[in-house]
Coordinates of C-alpha atoms in Angstrom, one line a residue:
X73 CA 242.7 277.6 141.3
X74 CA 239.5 275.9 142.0
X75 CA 239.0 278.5 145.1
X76 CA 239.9 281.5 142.9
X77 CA 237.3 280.2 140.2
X78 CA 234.3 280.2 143.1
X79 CA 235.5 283.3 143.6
X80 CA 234.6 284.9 140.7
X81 CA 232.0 282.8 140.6
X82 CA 230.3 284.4 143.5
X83 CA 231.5 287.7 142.1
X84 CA 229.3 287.4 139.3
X85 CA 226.7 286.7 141.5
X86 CA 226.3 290.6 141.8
X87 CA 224.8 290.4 138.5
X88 CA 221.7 289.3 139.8
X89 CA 221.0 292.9 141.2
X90 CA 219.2 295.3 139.0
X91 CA 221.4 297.8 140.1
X92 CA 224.5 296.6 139.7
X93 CA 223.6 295.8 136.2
X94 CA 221.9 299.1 135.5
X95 CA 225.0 301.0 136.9
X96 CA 227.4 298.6 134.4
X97 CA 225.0 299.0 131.3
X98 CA 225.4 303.4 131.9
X99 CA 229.3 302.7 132.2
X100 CA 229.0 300.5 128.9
X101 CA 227.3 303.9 127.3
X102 CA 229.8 306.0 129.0
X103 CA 232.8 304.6 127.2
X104 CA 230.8 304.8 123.8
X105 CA 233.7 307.4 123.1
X106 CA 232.0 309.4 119.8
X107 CA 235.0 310.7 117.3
X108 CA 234.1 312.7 114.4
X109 CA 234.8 316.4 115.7
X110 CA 238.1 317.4 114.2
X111 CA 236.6 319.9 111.7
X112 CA 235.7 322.0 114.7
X113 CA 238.8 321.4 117.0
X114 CA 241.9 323.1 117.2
X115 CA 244.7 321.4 114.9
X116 CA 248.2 323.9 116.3
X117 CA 249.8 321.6 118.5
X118 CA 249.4 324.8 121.1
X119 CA 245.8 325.3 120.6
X120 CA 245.5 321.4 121.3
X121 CA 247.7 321.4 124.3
X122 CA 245.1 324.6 125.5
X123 CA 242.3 322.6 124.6
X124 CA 243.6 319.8 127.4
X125 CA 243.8 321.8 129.8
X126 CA 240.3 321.7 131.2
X127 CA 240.3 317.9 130.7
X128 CA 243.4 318.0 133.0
X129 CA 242.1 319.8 135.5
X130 CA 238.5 318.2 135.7
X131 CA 240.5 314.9 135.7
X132 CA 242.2 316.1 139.4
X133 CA 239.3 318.0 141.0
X134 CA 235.7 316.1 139.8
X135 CA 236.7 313.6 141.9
X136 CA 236.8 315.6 145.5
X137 CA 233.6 317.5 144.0
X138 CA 231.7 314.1 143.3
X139 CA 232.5 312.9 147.0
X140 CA 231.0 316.1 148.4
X141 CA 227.8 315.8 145.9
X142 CA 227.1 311.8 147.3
X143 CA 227.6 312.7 151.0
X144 CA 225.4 315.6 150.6
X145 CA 222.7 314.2 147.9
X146 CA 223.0 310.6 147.9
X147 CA 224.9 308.6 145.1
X148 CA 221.8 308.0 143.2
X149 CA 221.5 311.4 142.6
X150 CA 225.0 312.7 142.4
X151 CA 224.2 309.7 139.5
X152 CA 221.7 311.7 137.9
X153 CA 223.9 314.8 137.8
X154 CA 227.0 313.5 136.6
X155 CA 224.9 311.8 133.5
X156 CA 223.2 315.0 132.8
X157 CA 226.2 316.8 132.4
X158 CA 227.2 314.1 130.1
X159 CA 224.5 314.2 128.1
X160 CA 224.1 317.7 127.8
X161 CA 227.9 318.0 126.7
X162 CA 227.4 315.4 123.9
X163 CA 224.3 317.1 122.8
X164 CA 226.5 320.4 122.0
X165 CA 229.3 318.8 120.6
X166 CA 228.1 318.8 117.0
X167 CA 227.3 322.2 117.3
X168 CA 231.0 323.6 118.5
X169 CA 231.6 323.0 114.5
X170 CA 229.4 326.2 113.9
X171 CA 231.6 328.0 116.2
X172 CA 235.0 327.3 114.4
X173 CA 235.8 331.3 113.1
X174 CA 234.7 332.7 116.8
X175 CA 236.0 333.1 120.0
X176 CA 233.4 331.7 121.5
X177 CA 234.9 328.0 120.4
X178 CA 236.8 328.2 123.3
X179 CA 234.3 328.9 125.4
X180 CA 232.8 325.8 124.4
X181 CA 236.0 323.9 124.7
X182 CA 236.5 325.0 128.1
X183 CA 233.2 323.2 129.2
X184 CA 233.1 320.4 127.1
X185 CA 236.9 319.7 128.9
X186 CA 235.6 320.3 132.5
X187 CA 231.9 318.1 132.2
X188 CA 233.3 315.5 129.3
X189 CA 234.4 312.9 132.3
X190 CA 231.9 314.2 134.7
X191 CA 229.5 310.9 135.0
X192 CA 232.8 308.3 135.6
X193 CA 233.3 309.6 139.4
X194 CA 229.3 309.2 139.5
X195 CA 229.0 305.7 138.5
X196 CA 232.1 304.5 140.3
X197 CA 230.3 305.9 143.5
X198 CA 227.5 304.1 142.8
X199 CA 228.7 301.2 141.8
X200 CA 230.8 300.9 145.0
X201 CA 228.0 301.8 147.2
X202 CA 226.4 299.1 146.1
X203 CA 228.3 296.3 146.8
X204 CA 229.3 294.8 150.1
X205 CA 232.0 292.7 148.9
X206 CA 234.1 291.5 145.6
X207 CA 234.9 295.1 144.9
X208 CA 237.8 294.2 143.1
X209 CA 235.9 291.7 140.6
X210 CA 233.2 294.1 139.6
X211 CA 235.2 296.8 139.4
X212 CA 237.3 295.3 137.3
X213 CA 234.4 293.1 134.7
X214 CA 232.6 297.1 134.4
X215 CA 236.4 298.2 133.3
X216 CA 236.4 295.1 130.7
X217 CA 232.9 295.9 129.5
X218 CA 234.3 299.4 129.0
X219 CA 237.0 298.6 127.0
X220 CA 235.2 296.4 124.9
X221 CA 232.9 299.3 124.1
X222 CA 235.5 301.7 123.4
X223 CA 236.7 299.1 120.9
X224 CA 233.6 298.8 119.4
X225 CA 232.8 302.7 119.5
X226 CA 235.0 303.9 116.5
X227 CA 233.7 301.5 113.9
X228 CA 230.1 301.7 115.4
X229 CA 230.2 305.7 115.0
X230 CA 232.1 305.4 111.6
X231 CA 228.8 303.2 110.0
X232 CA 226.6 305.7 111.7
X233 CA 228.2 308.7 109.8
X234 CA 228.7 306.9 106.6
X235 CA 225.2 306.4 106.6
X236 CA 224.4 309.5 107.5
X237 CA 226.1 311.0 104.9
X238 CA 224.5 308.6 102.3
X239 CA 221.2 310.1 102.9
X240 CA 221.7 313.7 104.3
X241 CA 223.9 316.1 102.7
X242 CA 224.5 318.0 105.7
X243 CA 228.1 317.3 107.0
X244 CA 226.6 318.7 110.5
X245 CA 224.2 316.0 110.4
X246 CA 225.8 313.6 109.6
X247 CA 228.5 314.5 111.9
X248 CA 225.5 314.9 114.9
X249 CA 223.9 311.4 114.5
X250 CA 226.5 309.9 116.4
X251 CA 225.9 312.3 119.1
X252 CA 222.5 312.5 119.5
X253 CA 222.3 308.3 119.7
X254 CA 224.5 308.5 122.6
X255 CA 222.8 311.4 124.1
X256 CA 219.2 309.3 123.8
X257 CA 220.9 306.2 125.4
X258 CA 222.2 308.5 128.4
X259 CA 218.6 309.8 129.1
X260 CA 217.1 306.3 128.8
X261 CA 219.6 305.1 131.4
X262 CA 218.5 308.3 133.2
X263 CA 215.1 307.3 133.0
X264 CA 216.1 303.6 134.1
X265 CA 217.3 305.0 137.3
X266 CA 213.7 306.1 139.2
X267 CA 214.0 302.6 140.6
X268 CA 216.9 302.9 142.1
X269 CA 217.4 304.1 146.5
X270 CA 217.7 307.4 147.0
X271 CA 220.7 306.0 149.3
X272 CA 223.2 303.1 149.0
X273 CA 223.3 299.7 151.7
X274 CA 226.3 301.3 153.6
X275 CA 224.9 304.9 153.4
X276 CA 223.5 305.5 156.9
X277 CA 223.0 309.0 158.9
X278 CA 225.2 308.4 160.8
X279 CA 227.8 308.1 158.4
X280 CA 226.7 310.9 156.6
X281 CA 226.9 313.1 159.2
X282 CA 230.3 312.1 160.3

């Protein structure tokens, strides 16, 4: 008991490095999970089940893609590109809304499914790269600080449209504000990152070029 308290102790050691708490602060903003899109989304169980699909698949293949993007660019900037894609995915979100009575809905559908998980692979690179040891402990307090945001998300976006709505009449906006917040927090964490090595400590050319 004592030994698996130093343990975690020393884990949270890790702490100490601006990256490490950087790269857990952009996972906290990652799991902000906005809802408040259902006037635009499909509602036929078989337009739903469509609407999955790209989710599904980006699910299976981001990962393989992400590996490719850190051996070839470094994780710090397969970072940059994962939150990007983020970011610009929650930017257009309030806007599929004014796409409801066209085709072009799915369109957007289709990409918000294939870039809506696109900056977990990023960070979980990152984050691993990082570290030399007590994998399993950081790993696992990021996942905790995730879920605690993803607890906090749905009442924290439900005050920000209810206050919204108070003052604009403009269900679009009101329905945005949520959105744009988490898009403004995504580019500050983008920002945060020009400190960070181009490469992680284990990242060597030799490895890269095995």
């Amino acid at each position: 008991m004592r030994r698996c308290c130093s343990d975690n102790v020393a884990a949270l050691g890790s702490l100490g490095r601006r990256q490490v708490r950087l790269c857990i602060a952009l996972m906290a903003i990652n799991h902000f999970t906005v809802i408040g899109t259902r006037s635009s989304a499909p509602s036929e169980p078989q337009q739903i089940g469509a609407a999955l699909t790209p989710l599904a698949v980006a699910l299976c293949v981001w990962p393989f893609v992400f590996v490719r993007l850190e051996r070839r660019h470094g994780p710090v900037a397969t970072l940059r590109i994962g939150q990007l894609a983020f970011a610009m995915v929650n930017a257009t979100m309030p806007l599929l809304v004014l796409l409801r009575d066209s085709p072009l809905l799915w369109v957007g559908l289709v990409a918000v499914g294939l870039c809506r998980n696109s900056s977990f692979p990023s960070l979980a690179i990152l984050l691993n790269s990082m570290l030399d040891q007590h994998l399993g402990a950081m790993n696992g307090f990021a996942a905790s600080v995730g879920s605690l945001v993803r607890a906090i998300a749905p009442v924290a976006c439900g005050s920000l449209f209810s206050a919204a709505s108070s003052i604009s009449e403009s269900p679009e906006v009101a329905q945005g504000l949520p959105f744009y917040l988490l898009v403004a927090l995504l580019l500050c964490g983008l920002g945060m990152t020009a400190g960070l090595e181009r490469r992680a400590w284990f990242d060597t050319e030799f490895e890269r070029s095995v």
